Coordinates of C-alpha atoms in Angstrom, one line a residue:
Chain A
M1 CA -8.8 -54.9 4.0
P2 CA -5.7 -55.0 6.3
L3 CA -6.3 -54.9 10.0
T4 CA -3.6 -52.7 11.4
P5 CA -2.8 -52.9 15.0
P6 CA -3.0 -49.6 16.9
A7 CA 0.5 -48.0 16.6
E8 CA 0.2 -45.7 19.6
P9 CA -2.5 -44.6 21.9
D10 CA -4.0 -41.8 19.9
P11 CA -2.1 -40.4 17.0
E12 CA -5.1 -38.3 15.7
P13 CA -4.8 -35.3 18.0
K14 CA -1.1 -35.0 17.4
M15 CA -1.8 -35.2 13.6
N16 CA -4.4 -32.5 13.9
W17 CA -2.1 -30.2 15.8
A18 CA 0.6 -30.9 13.3
S19 CA -1.7 -29.9 10.4
F20 CA -2.7 -26.8 12.5
Y21 CA 1.0 -26.0 12.8
A22 CA 1.4 -26.3 9.1
V23 CA -1.3 -23.8 8.5
I24 CA -0.1 -21.3 11.2
S25 CA 3.7 -21.5 10.5
G26 CA 3.0 -20.3 6.9
V27 CA 2.5 -16.9 8.5
N28 CA 5.9 -17.1 10.1
R29 CA 7.7 -15.7 7.1
H30 CA 6.0 -12.3 7.4
S31 CA 6.4 -12.0 11.1
T32 CA 9.0 -10.0 13.0
G33 CA 11.8 -11.7 15.0
I34 CA 9.7 -11.5 18.2
G35 CA 6.7 -13.0 16.3
R36 CA 8.8 -16.0 15.4
I37 CA 9.9 -16.5 19.0
W38 CA 6.3 -16.3 20.1
L39 CA 5.3 -18.9 17.6
S40 CA 8.1 -21.2 18.8
V41 CA 7.1 -20.7 22.4
L42 CA 3.5 -21.5 21.5
F43 CA 4.3 -24.7 19.7
I44 CA 7.1 -26.1 22.0
F45 CA 5.9 -25.0 25.4
R46 CA 2.2 -25.0 25.0
I47 CA 0.9 -27.3 22.2
L48 CA 3.6 -29.9 22.6
V49 CA 3.3 -30.0 26.4
L50 CA -0.5 -30.1 26.1
V51 CA -0.4 -33.1 23.7
V52 CA 2.5 -35.0 25.2
A53 CA 2.0 -34.5 28.9
A54 CA -1.2 -32.7 30.0
E55 CA -3.6 -34.9 28.1
S56 CA -2.4 -38.0 29.9
V57 CA -2.6 -36.3 33.3
W58 CA -6.2 -35.3 32.6
G59 CA -7.1 -38.5 30.8
D60 CA -8.7 -40.2 33.8
E61 CA -10.2 -37.1 35.3
K62 CA -13.7 -38.4 35.3
S63 CA -13.1 -42.1 35.9
G64 CA -10.7 -41.3 38.7
F65 CA -13.1 -38.8 40.4
T66 CA -14.6 -40.9 43.2
C67 CA -17.3 -39.9 45.7
N68 CA -17.8 -41.6 49.1
T69 CA -21.2 -43.0 48.2
Q70 CA -22.8 -45.9 46.3
Q71 CA -25.7 -43.7 45.0
P72 CA -25.8 -44.0 41.2
G73 CA -25.5 -40.7 39.5
C74 CA -23.9 -38.8 42.4
N75 CA -20.4 -39.1 40.9
S76 CA -21.5 -37.7 37.5
V77 CA -23.5 -34.8 39.1
C78 CA -20.7 -33.8 41.5
Y79 CA -18.1 -34.0 38.7
D80 CA -20.2 -31.8 36.5
H81 CA -20.8 -29.3 39.3
F82 CA -17.1 -28.8 40.1
F83 CA -15.7 -29.2 36.6
P84 CA -18.0 -27.4 34.2
I85 CA -15.3 -27.5 31.5
S86 CA -12.0 -29.4 31.7
H87 CA -8.6 -27.6 31.7
I88 CA -7.6 -29.5 28.6
R89 CA -10.5 -28.3 26.6
L90 CA -10.1 -24.7 27.8
W91 CA -6.4 -24.8 26.8
A92 CA -7.2 -26.3 23.4
L93 CA -9.8 -23.6 22.7
Q94 CA -7.3 -20.9 24.0
L95 CA -4.6 -22.1 21.7
I96 CA -6.9 -22.2 18.7
L97 CA -8.3 -18.8 19.3
V98 CA -5.0 -17.2 20.1
S99 CA -3.5 -18.5 16.8
T100 CA -6.4 -17.3 14.7
P101 CA -5.4 -13.6 14.4
A102 CA -2.3 -14.8 12.6
L103 CA -4.6 -16.0 9.8
L104 CA -5.8 -12.4 9.4
V105 CA -2.3 -11.4 8.6
A106 CA -2.0 -14.3 6.2
M107 CA -5.2 -13.3 4.4
H108 CA -3.9 -9.7 4.1
V109 CA -0.6 -10.8 2.7
A110 CA -2.4 -13.0 0.1
H111 CA -4.6 -10.1 -0.8
R112 CA -1.6 -7.8 -1.3
R113 CA 0.1 -10.4 -3.4
H114 CA -3.0 -10.7 -5.6
V115 CA -3.0 -6.9 -6.1
D116 CA 0.7 -6.8 -6.9
K117 CA 0.2 -9.6 -9.5
R118 CA -2.6 -7.6 -11.1
I119 CA -0.5 -4.5 -11.2
Y120 CA 2.4 -6.4 -12.8
K121 CA 0.0 -7.9 -15.4
L122 CA -1.5 -4.5 -16.2
S123 CA 1.9 -3.0 -16.7
G124 CA 2.6 -5.7 -19.2
R125 CA 5.1 -7.8 -17.3
T126 CA 3.8 -11.3 -17.6
N127 CA 7.2 -13.1 -17.2
P128 CA 6.4 -16.2 -15.0
K129 CA 9.6 -15.7 -13.1
D130 CA 8.5 -12.2 -12.0
L131 CA 5.2 -13.6 -10.9
E132 CA 6.9 -16.4 -8.9
Q133 CA 9.1 -13.8 -7.3
I134 CA 6.1 -12.0 -6.0
K135 CA 4.9 -15.2 -4.4
S136 CA 8.1 -15.8 -2.6
Q137 CA 9.2 -12.3 -1.6
K138 CA 8.9 -11.3 2.1
M139 CA 6.3 -8.6 2.6
K140 CA 7.4 -5.5 4.5
I141 CA 5.2 -4.7 7.4
T142 CA 4.2 -1.2 6.3
G143 CA 1.0 0.6 5.6
A144 CA -2.3 -1.3 6.0
L145 CA -0.4 -4.6 6.7
W146 CA 1.2 -2.8 9.8
W147 CA -2.3 -2.0 11.1
T148 CA -3.5 -5.6 10.4
Y149 CA -0.5 -7.0 12.2
V150 CA -0.8 -4.7 15.3
I151 CA -4.6 -5.4 15.5
S152 CA -3.9 -9.1 15.3
L153 CA -1.3 -8.8 18.2
L154 CA -3.8 -6.8 20.3
F155 CA -6.5 -9.5 19.7
R156 CA -4.0 -12.2 20.8
V157 CA -3.3 -10.3 24.0
I158 CA -7.1 -9.9 24.6
F159 CA -7.8 -13.6 24.0
E160 CA -5.0 -14.7 26.3
V161 CA -6.1 -12.4 29.1
T162 CA -9.7 -13.4 28.7
F163 CA -8.8 -17.1 29.0
M164 CA -6.6 -16.5 32.1
Y165 CA -9.5 -14.7 33.7
L166 CA -11.9 -17.5 32.8
F167 CA -9.5 -20.0 34.4
Y168 CA -9.4 -17.9 37.5
M169 CA -13.2 -17.7 37.6
I170 CA -13.8 -21.4 37.1
Y171 CA -10.9 -22.7 39.2
P172 CA -10.1 -20.1 41.9
G173 CA -6.5 -19.7 42.7
Y174 CA -5.4 -21.9 39.9
K175 CA -5.0 -24.7 42.5
M176 CA -6.5 -28.1 42.1
I177 CA -7.9 -29.3 45.5
R178 CA -7.8 -32.9 46.7
L179 CA -11.2 -33.0 48.2
V180 CA -14.5 -31.4 47.3
K181 CA -17.7 -31.6 49.2
C182 CA -20.9 -32.1 47.2
D183 CA -24.6 -32.2 48.1
S184 CA -26.4 -32.0 44.7
Y185 CA -29.3 -34.3 44.0
P186 CA -29.2 -37.4 44.0
C187 CA -26.4 -37.4 46.6
P188 CA -28.1 -38.4 49.8
N189 CA -26.3 -35.8 51.9
T190 CA -23.0 -34.0 51.8
V191 CA -20.5 -36.4 50.4
D192 CA -16.7 -36.2 50.1
C193 CA -15.5 -36.5 46.5
F194 CA -11.8 -37.0 45.7
V195 CA -10.1 -35.5 42.6
S196 CA -7.5 -37.6 40.8
R197 CA -3.9 -36.4 40.6
P198 CA -4.5 -32.9 42.1
T199 CA -0.8 -32.0 42.6
E200 CA 0.2 -33.0 39.1
K201 CA -2.7 -31.0 37.7
T202 CA -1.7 -27.9 39.8
V203 CA 1.9 -28.2 38.5
F204 CA 0.7 -28.3 34.9
T205 CA -1.8 -25.5 35.5
V206 CA 0.9 -23.2 36.9
F207 CA 3.3 -24.1 34.1
M208 CA 0.7 -23.3 31.4
L209 CA -0.2 -20.1 33.1
A210 CA 3.5 -19.0 33.3
V211 CA 4.0 -19.8 29.6
S212 CA 0.8 -17.9 28.8
G213 CA 2.2 -14.9 30.7
V214 CA 5.5 -15.1 28.7
C215 CA 3.4 -15.1 25.5
I216 CA 1.5 -12.0 26.6
L217 CA 4.8 -10.3 27.3
L218 CA 6.2 -11.3 23.9
N219 CA 3.1 -9.9 22.2
I220 CA 3.3 -6.6 24.1
A221 CA 7.1 -6.3 23.3
E222 CA 6.2 -6.9 19.6
V223 CA 3.6 -4.1 19.7
V224 CA 6.1 -1.8 21.3
F225 CA 8.8 -2.7 18.8
L226 CA 6.5 -2.1 15.8
V227 CA 5.3 1.2 17.2
G228 CA 8.9 2.2 18.0
K229 CA 10.0 1.3 14.4
V230 CA 7.3 3.5 12.9
C231 CA 8.1 6.4 15.2
S232 CA 11.8 6.3 14.5
K233 CA 11.1 6.1 10.7
H234 CA 8.9 9.2 11.0
L235 CA 11.5 11.0 13.0
H236 CA 14.2 10.1 10.4
D237 CA 12.0 11.3 7.6
A238 CA 11.1 14.5 9.4
G239 CA 14.8 15.1 10.2
D240 CA 15.0 18.0 7.8
T241 CA 12.1 19.9 9.3
S242 CA 12.8 22.2 12.2
M243 CA 10.5 20.2 14.6
G244 CA 12.2 16.9 13.7
A245 CA 15.7 18.4 14.2
W246 CA 14.6 19.8 17.6
I247 CA 13.3 16.4 18.7
Q248 CA 16.5 14.6 17.5
Q249 CA 18.6 17.1 19.4
K250 CA 16.6 16.6 22.6
L251 CA 16.8 12.8 22.2
R252 CA 20.6 13.0 21.9
L253 CA 20.8 15.0 25.1
L254 CA 19.0 12.2 27.1
Chain B
C1 CA -18.6 -54.2 21.3
L2 CA -21.9 -52.8 20.1
Y3 CA -20.4 -50.3 17.6
L4 CA -18.1 -50.4 14.6
R5 CA -15.1 -48.1 14.3
T6 CA -15.3 -46.5 11.0
E7 CA -12.4 -45.0 9.1
W8 CA -13.1 -42.8 6.2
A9 CA -10.2 -41.8 4.0
L10 CA -10.9 -39.4 1.2
S11 CA -7.5 -39.7 -0.5
S12 CA -6.6 -41.4 -3.7
G13 CA -3.6 -43.0 -1.9
Q14 CA -5.9 -45.5 -0.3
G15 CA -6.3 -48.9 -2.0
G16 CA -9.5 -50.8 -2.5
S17 CA -12.4 -50.8 0.0
S18 CA -14.3 -53.6 1.7
V19 CA -17.2 -53.4 4.0
H20 CA -17.5 -55.6 7.1
T21 CA -20.7 -55.3 9.1
N22 CA -21.3 -56.5 12.6
A23 CA -23.7 -59.2 11.3
G24 CA -21.6 -60.7 8.6
R25 CA -18.9 -60.1 6.0
G26 CA -19.7 -58.6 2.7
P27 CA -16.7 -57.3 0.9
S28 CA -17.5 -54.9 -2.0
P29 CA -15.3 -54.2 -4.9
A30 CA -12.7 -51.4 -4.8
S31 CA -14.2 -48.0 -5.4
S32 CA -12.5 -45.5 -7.6
P33 CA -10.4 -42.7 -6.1
P34 CA -10.6 -40.2 -4.5
F35 CA -13.2 -41.9 -2.3
S36 CA -12.5 -45.1 -0.4
F37 CA -14.3 -46.4 2.5
S38 CA -13.2 -49.1 5.0
V39 CA -14.7 -50.3 8.1
S40 CA -12.8 -52.1 10.8
R41 CA -14.0 -53.7 14.0
A42 CA -13.8 -51.5 17.1
R43 CA -10.4 -51.0 18.7
R44 CA -9.2 -49.0 21.7
V45 CA -8.6 -45.4 21.3
N46 CA -7.5 -42.7 23.7
P47 CA -10.9 -41.6 25.1
C48 CA -11.1 -45.2 26.5
S49 CA -8.0 -44.8 28.7
G50 CA -8.6 -44.8 32.4
R51 CA -12.2 -45.9 32.0
R52 CA -13.5 -48.2 34.7
S53 CA -15.5 -50.4 32.4
G54 CA -12.7 -51.1 30.0
S55 CA -15.1 -51.7 27.1
C56 CA -14.6 -51.0 23.5
C57 CA -14.8 -47.4 22.4
P58 CA -17.1 -46.5 19.6
S59 CA -16.1 -43.5 17.5
V60 CA -16.2 -42.3 14.0
R61 CA -12.8 -41.1 12.9
M62 CA -12.4 -39.0 9.8
S63 CA -9.3 -38.4 7.9
W64 CA -9.8 -34.6 8.1
P65 CA -6.4 -33.7 6.6
A66 CA -7.3 -35.7 3.5
L67 CA -10.6 -33.8 3.2
Y68 CA -8.7 -30.5 3.8
A69 CA -6.3 -31.4 0.9
Q70 CA -9.2 -32.0 -1.4
L71 CA -11.0 -28.7 -0.5
V72 CA -7.9 -26.6 -0.7
G73 CA -7.5 -27.6 -4.3
A74 CA -11.1 -26.3 -5.0
N75 CA -10.3 -23.2 -2.9
R76 CA -8.4 -21.6 -5.8
H77 CA -11.5 -21.0 -7.7
S78 CA -13.5 -19.6 -4.8
T79 CA -14.3 -16.0 -4.0
S80 CA -12.5 -14.4 -1.0
L81 CA -15.6 -15.0 1.1
G82 CA -15.4 -18.7 0.1
K83 CA -11.8 -18.8 1.3
I84 CA -12.7 -17.2 4.6
W85 CA -15.5 -19.7 4.9
L86 CA -13.1 -22.6 4.4
S87 CA -10.7 -21.2 7.1
V88 CA -13.6 -20.8 9.6
L89 CA -14.7 -24.3 8.8
F90 CA -11.4 -25.9 9.4
V91 CA -10.1 -23.9 12.3
F92 CA -13.3 -23.4 14.4
R93 CA -15.2 -26.5 13.5
V94 CA -13.0 -29.4 12.4
M95 CA -10.1 -28.6 14.7
V96 CA -12.4 -28.0 17.7
L97 CA -14.3 -31.2 16.9
M98 CA -11.2 -33.3 16.6
V99 CA -9.1 -31.8 19.4
A100 CA -11.8 -31.2 22.0
A101 CA -15.3 -32.3 21.4
E102 CA -14.5 -36.0 20.7
T103 CA -12.9 -36.4 24.1
V104 CA -15.9 -34.8 25.8
W105 CA -18.3 -37.2 24.2
G106 CA -16.0 -40.2 24.4
D107 CA -17.6 -41.7 27.5
E108 CA -21.2 -40.7 26.8
Q109 CA -22.6 -44.1 26.9
S110 CA -20.3 -45.8 29.4
D111 CA -20.9 -43.0 31.9
F112 CA -24.6 -42.8 31.3
V113 CA -25.8 -44.1 34.7
C114 CA -29.3 -45.0 35.8
N115 CA -30.4 -45.4 39.4
T116 CA -31.3 -49.1 38.9
L117 CA -29.6 -52.5 38.7
Q118 CA -32.1 -53.7 36.1
P119 CA -30.0 -55.1 33.1
G120 CA -30.8 -53.4 29.8
C121 CA -32.4 -50.4 31.4
E122 CA -29.4 -48.1 30.9
N123 CA -29.0 -49.2 27.2
V124 CA -32.7 -48.6 26.5
C125 CA -32.8 -45.2 28.2
Y126 CA -29.6 -44.1 26.5
D127 CA -31.0 -45.1 23.1
Q128 CA -34.2 -43.2 23.8
F129 CA -32.5 -39.9 24.7
F130 CA -29.6 -40.1 22.3
P131 CA -30.9 -41.5 19.0
V132 CA -27.8 -39.9 17.2
S133 CA -24.8 -38.6 19.1
H134 CA -23.8 -34.9 18.7
I135 CA -20.4 -36.0 17.4
R136 CA -21.8 -38.1 14.6
L137 CA -24.3 -35.4 13.7
W138 CA -21.4 -32.8 13.4
C139 CA -19.2 -35.2 11.5
L140 CA -22.0 -35.8 9.0
Q141 CA -22.8 -32.1 8.8
L142 CA -19.1 -31.2 8.1
V143 CA -18.9 -33.9 5.4
F144 CA -22.1 -32.9 3.7
V145 CA -21.3 -29.2 3.9
A146 CA -17.9 -29.8 2.3
A147 CA -19.4 -31.9 -0.5
P148 CA -20.8 -29.1 -2.7
T149 CA -17.3 -27.6 -3.0
L150 CA -16.2 -30.9 -4.6
L151 CA -18.9 -30.3 -7.2
V152 CA -17.1 -27.1 -8.2
S153 CA -13.7 -28.8 -8.4
M154 CA -15.3 -31.6 -10.6
Y155 CA -16.7 -29.0 -13.0
V156 CA -13.2 -27.3 -13.1
A157 CA -11.6 -30.6 -13.8
Y158 CA -14.1 -31.3 -16.6
R159 CA -13.5 -27.9 -18.1
N160 CA -9.7 -28.3 -17.9
H161 CA -10.0 -31.7 -19.6
G162 CA -12.0 -30.2 -22.5
D163 CA -9.5 -27.3 -22.9
K164 CA -6.6 -29.7 -22.8
K165 CA -8.1 -31.8 -25.6
K166 CA -8.6 -28.7 -27.7
L167 CA -5.1 -27.5 -27.0
L168 CA -3.6 -30.8 -28.0
E169 CA -5.7 -31.0 -31.2
N170 CA -4.7 -27.4 -32.2
S171 CA -1.0 -27.9 -31.5
S172 CA -1.0 -31.3 -33.5
R173 CA -2.9 -29.7 -36.4
T174 CA -1.2 -26.4 -36.8
G175 CA 2.1 -26.8 -35.0
F176 CA 3.5 -24.2 -32.6
L177 CA 1.6 -20.9 -32.9
S178 CA 2.7 -19.4 -29.6
S179 CA 6.2 -19.1 -28.2
R180 CA 5.5 -21.6 -25.4
S181 CA 5.9 -25.4 -25.8
P182 CA 2.7 -27.6 -25.4
E183 CA 4.0 -28.8 -22.0
E184 CA 4.2 -25.2 -20.8
E185 CA 0.8 -24.5 -22.2
L186 CA -0.7 -27.5 -20.4
E187 CA 1.0 -26.4 -17.1
A188 CA -0.4 -22.9 -17.5
L189 CA -3.8 -24.5 -18.2
K190 CA -3.6 -26.5 -14.9
R191 CA -2.4 -23.5 -12.9
R192 CA -4.8 -20.9 -14.2
R193 CA -7.6 -19.6 -12.1
L194 CA -10.9 -19.6 -14.0
P195 CA -13.1 -16.6 -13.7
I196 CA -16.5 -17.3 -12.1
T197 CA -18.7 -16.7 -15.1
G198 CA -21.2 -18.6 -17.2
P199 CA -21.7 -22.3 -16.2
L200 CA -19.0 -22.1 -13.5
W201 CA -21.0 -19.3 -11.9
W202 CA -24.1 -21.4 -11.9
T203 CA -22.3 -24.4 -10.4
Y204 CA -20.7 -22.2 -7.8
F205 CA -24.0 -20.6 -7.0
I206 CA -25.8 -23.9 -6.6
S207 CA -23.0 -25.3 -4.4
V208 CA -23.3 -22.3 -2.0
V209 CA -27.1 -22.6 -1.9
A210 CA -26.7 -26.3 -1.2
K211 CA -24.2 -25.6 1.6
L212 CA -26.6 -23.1 3.2
L213 CA -29.5 -25.5 3.0
I214 CA -27.5 -28.3 4.5
E215 CA -26.3 -26.2 7.4
V216 CA -29.8 -25.0 8.2
G217 CA -31.1 -28.6 7.9
F218 CA -28.6 -30.0 10.3
M219 CA -29.0 -27.1 12.9
Y220 CA -32.8 -27.8 12.8
A221 CA -32.2 -31.5 13.2
L222 CA -30.0 -31.0 16.2
H223 CA -32.5 -28.6 17.7
V224 CA -35.4 -31.0 17.2
V225 CA -33.6 -34.2 18.3
Y226 CA -32.2 -32.6 21.5
D227 CA -34.9 -30.1 22.2
G228 CA -32.7 -27.1 22.1
F229 CA -28.9 -26.8 22.6
R230 CA -28.8 -27.5 26.3
M231 CA -27.8 -30.8 27.8
P232 CA -29.7 -31.6 31.0
R233 CA -28.0 -33.3 34.0
L234 CA -30.8 -35.7 34.7
V235 CA -33.4 -37.4 32.5
Q236 CA -36.2 -39.6 33.7
C237 CA -37.0 -42.8 31.8
D238 CA -39.7 -45.4 32.1
Q239 CA -39.0 -47.6 29.0
W240 CA -39.3 -51.3 29.4
P241 CA -37.3 -53.1 31.1
C242 CA -36.9 -50.3 33.6
P243 CA -39.1 -51.3 36.6
N244 CA -40.6 -47.8 36.9
L245 CA -39.6 -44.2 36.4
V246 CA -35.9 -44.1 37.0
D247 CA -33.4 -41.2 37.2
C248 CA -30.6 -41.4 34.6
F249 CA -27.6 -39.1 34.8
I250 CA -25.7 -37.8 31.8
S251 CA -22.0 -37.4 32.0
R252 CA -20.4 -33.9 31.6
P253 CA -23.6 -32.0 30.7
T254 CA -22.2 -28.5 31.2
E255 CA -19.1 -29.2 29.1
K256 CA -21.4 -30.7 26.4
T257 CA -23.7 -27.6 26.5
I258 CA -20.7 -25.3 26.1
F259 CA -19.4 -27.2 23.1
T260 CA -22.9 -27.5 21.5
V261 CA -23.3 -23.7 21.8
F262 CA -19.8 -23.1 20.4
M263 CA -20.4 -25.4 17.4
A264 CA -23.9 -23.8 16.8
T265 CA -22.2 -20.3 16.8
A266 CA -19.6 -21.4 14.3
S267 CA -22.3 -22.9 12.1
S268 CA -24.2 -19.6 12.2
I269 CA -21.1 -17.7 11.2
C270 CA -20.6 -20.1 8.3
M271 CA -24.3 -19.6 7.3
V272 CA -23.8 -15.8 7.4
L273 CA -20.7 -16.1 5.2
N274 CA -22.6 -18.3 2.7
G275 CA -25.4 -15.7 2.6
A276 CA -22.9 -12.9 2.0
E277 CA -21.2 -14.9 -0.7
L278 CA -24.6 -15.5 -2.5
A279 CA -25.3 -11.8 -2.3
Y280 CA -21.8 -11.0 -3.7
L281 CA -22.2 -13.5 -6.6
V282 CA -25.6 -12.1 -7.6
T283 CA -24.4 -8.5 -7.4
K284 CA -21.3 -9.4 -9.5
A285 CA -23.5 -11.1 -12.1
I286 CA -25.9 -8.2 -12.3
T287 CA -23.1 -5.6 -12.8
R288 CA -21.4 -7.8 -15.4
S289 CA -24.6 -8.1 -17.4
L290 CA -25.1 -4.3 -17.2
C291 CA -21.6 -3.8 -18.4
R292 CA -22.1 -6.2 -21.2
K293 CA -25.1 -4.3 -22.4
K294 CA -23.0 -1.1 -22.5
D295 CA -20.1 -2.9 -24.3
G296 CA -22.4 -4.3 -26.9
T297 CA -20.2 -3.0 -29.6
L298 CA -17.2 -5.2 -28.8
T299 CA -16.1 -7.6 -31.5
S300 CA -16.6 -11.3 -30.9
R301 CA -12.8 -11.8 -30.7
E302 CA -12.5 -9.2 -28.0
K303 CA -15.3 -10.8 -26.1
T304 CA -13.6 -14.3 -26.3
W305 CA -10.3 -12.7 -25.1
R306 CA -12.0 -11.0 -22.2
G307 CA -13.9 -14.2 -21.3
T308 CA -10.8 -16.4 -21.0
N309 CA -8.3 -13.9 -19.8
E310 CA -10.1 -11.9 -17.2
R311 CA -8.7 -12.8 -13.8
S312 CA -11.5 -11.3 -11.7
P313 CA -13.8 -9.1 -13.7
G314 CA -14.2 -5.9 -11.7
S315 CA -17.6 -4.7 -11.1
L316 CA -17.3 -1.5 -13.1
R317 CA -14.0 -1.8 -14.9
C318 CA -15.5 -2.8 -18.2
C319 CA -17.8 0.2 -18.0
N320 CA -14.9 2.7 -17.9

């Protein structure tokens, strides 16, 4: 059995995010243009930054957390009191949960393809080329798929906002402080505890927050775009009715 | 280092396997694909970085993408609920385990601190309160839960093998009967999706029951070993060689509690999906047998055609 030297510090998390990317990017084909931009922003500015930079900043968060006492256990207890859950884990959970609604859309597309295949077969067309074409054609975002897509977008926004709120609750002001004072048992009295790399952590927290805000805006823009598309389609179809013509006339005057 | 770093690779690309234990070397002959198992001595991994002690880092690392590749192949013959179950398993359990939980538990032994200088006391107390780490329990749970699906893919492979032999015998005996060449027929055989009827139904049913029992078993084991899903901050220990009752402090207890609850919730969702899948399979079987009674006048040729060509027998279609 060959003993291979470690190639790089930890390739496993990158590999796992890479396989996650492979799963999620399959949905990309059925997204709108804004949806594809959102996916790129997610992977470049959030997952990549998390894996390449943020994880090494938070790598020594516990070992570098030092309290001004020799009392065994005081360090652990104070760390646990001020950091119930680390930023890195919260961001990883946020990214996983925010990407999950896209899988809903993928399942709906797969279901629709399955139904289309059955219809083809029942109508007698069993040419393998036709069936392959069904697999590769891009689905139009209409009907029930439109509703699934919009619901998935709304869920994304809800998850993002929830996590931003959680961050705010656990780490007020999104700022990482240099010094915390702790008096939990077994610390003998109020001891000073020092956080490692507070400024760097604040910079990354603000960056990830800003990108999260951009993603929320992109999702809202996508919802508005989809709703606008449907409304304009309806107006166009209703153009020959008197109401539709009246609305179109008013819109032209604006 | 007290622990071994174990690498499991469930892919046929891996070569032979050999097993080295801490006590001595005992290489075993290469196992047949798709399973191969190799154990290497401990080496530094990322959770060790920045640690004061600088000791070796024990961890069990799975080649999860290889397992995913195996299971996705079996996924084609699953029901829709089975496919949802697989997505929940990989996104909410395997991903979270690999990306987040392993780093939280990375320093569980090195940062387990007891209020004493007595050598050996920390080791003994850690061993008493953590007989099996959460991470290892979850890894084992995920591996065991994924195993019954491989049963289904083995059965499908066996069936395809039998059909392939029949096809080759027929084409060699009687020449070309259909418009397609034997290669195309074989390809179609490989790509076809078998309907979940007959022995495949029983295999699938047993695999889902096994998954459910394994999930329940592991949840119960976790609850019993750790007395609930909560991780306390402080434990008191008086095992020899600790001089008297000492306080021992666990590292990151709140974060560990959060992840334990999260994984327990994901496990419960999977159990609910398995239960729903069982109910669906049983309902489908009952409606199919009712339809069969009504269609009792079908000729045997029509029955055979229906048995091999039905994509997904609708619940009441055959009764129309």
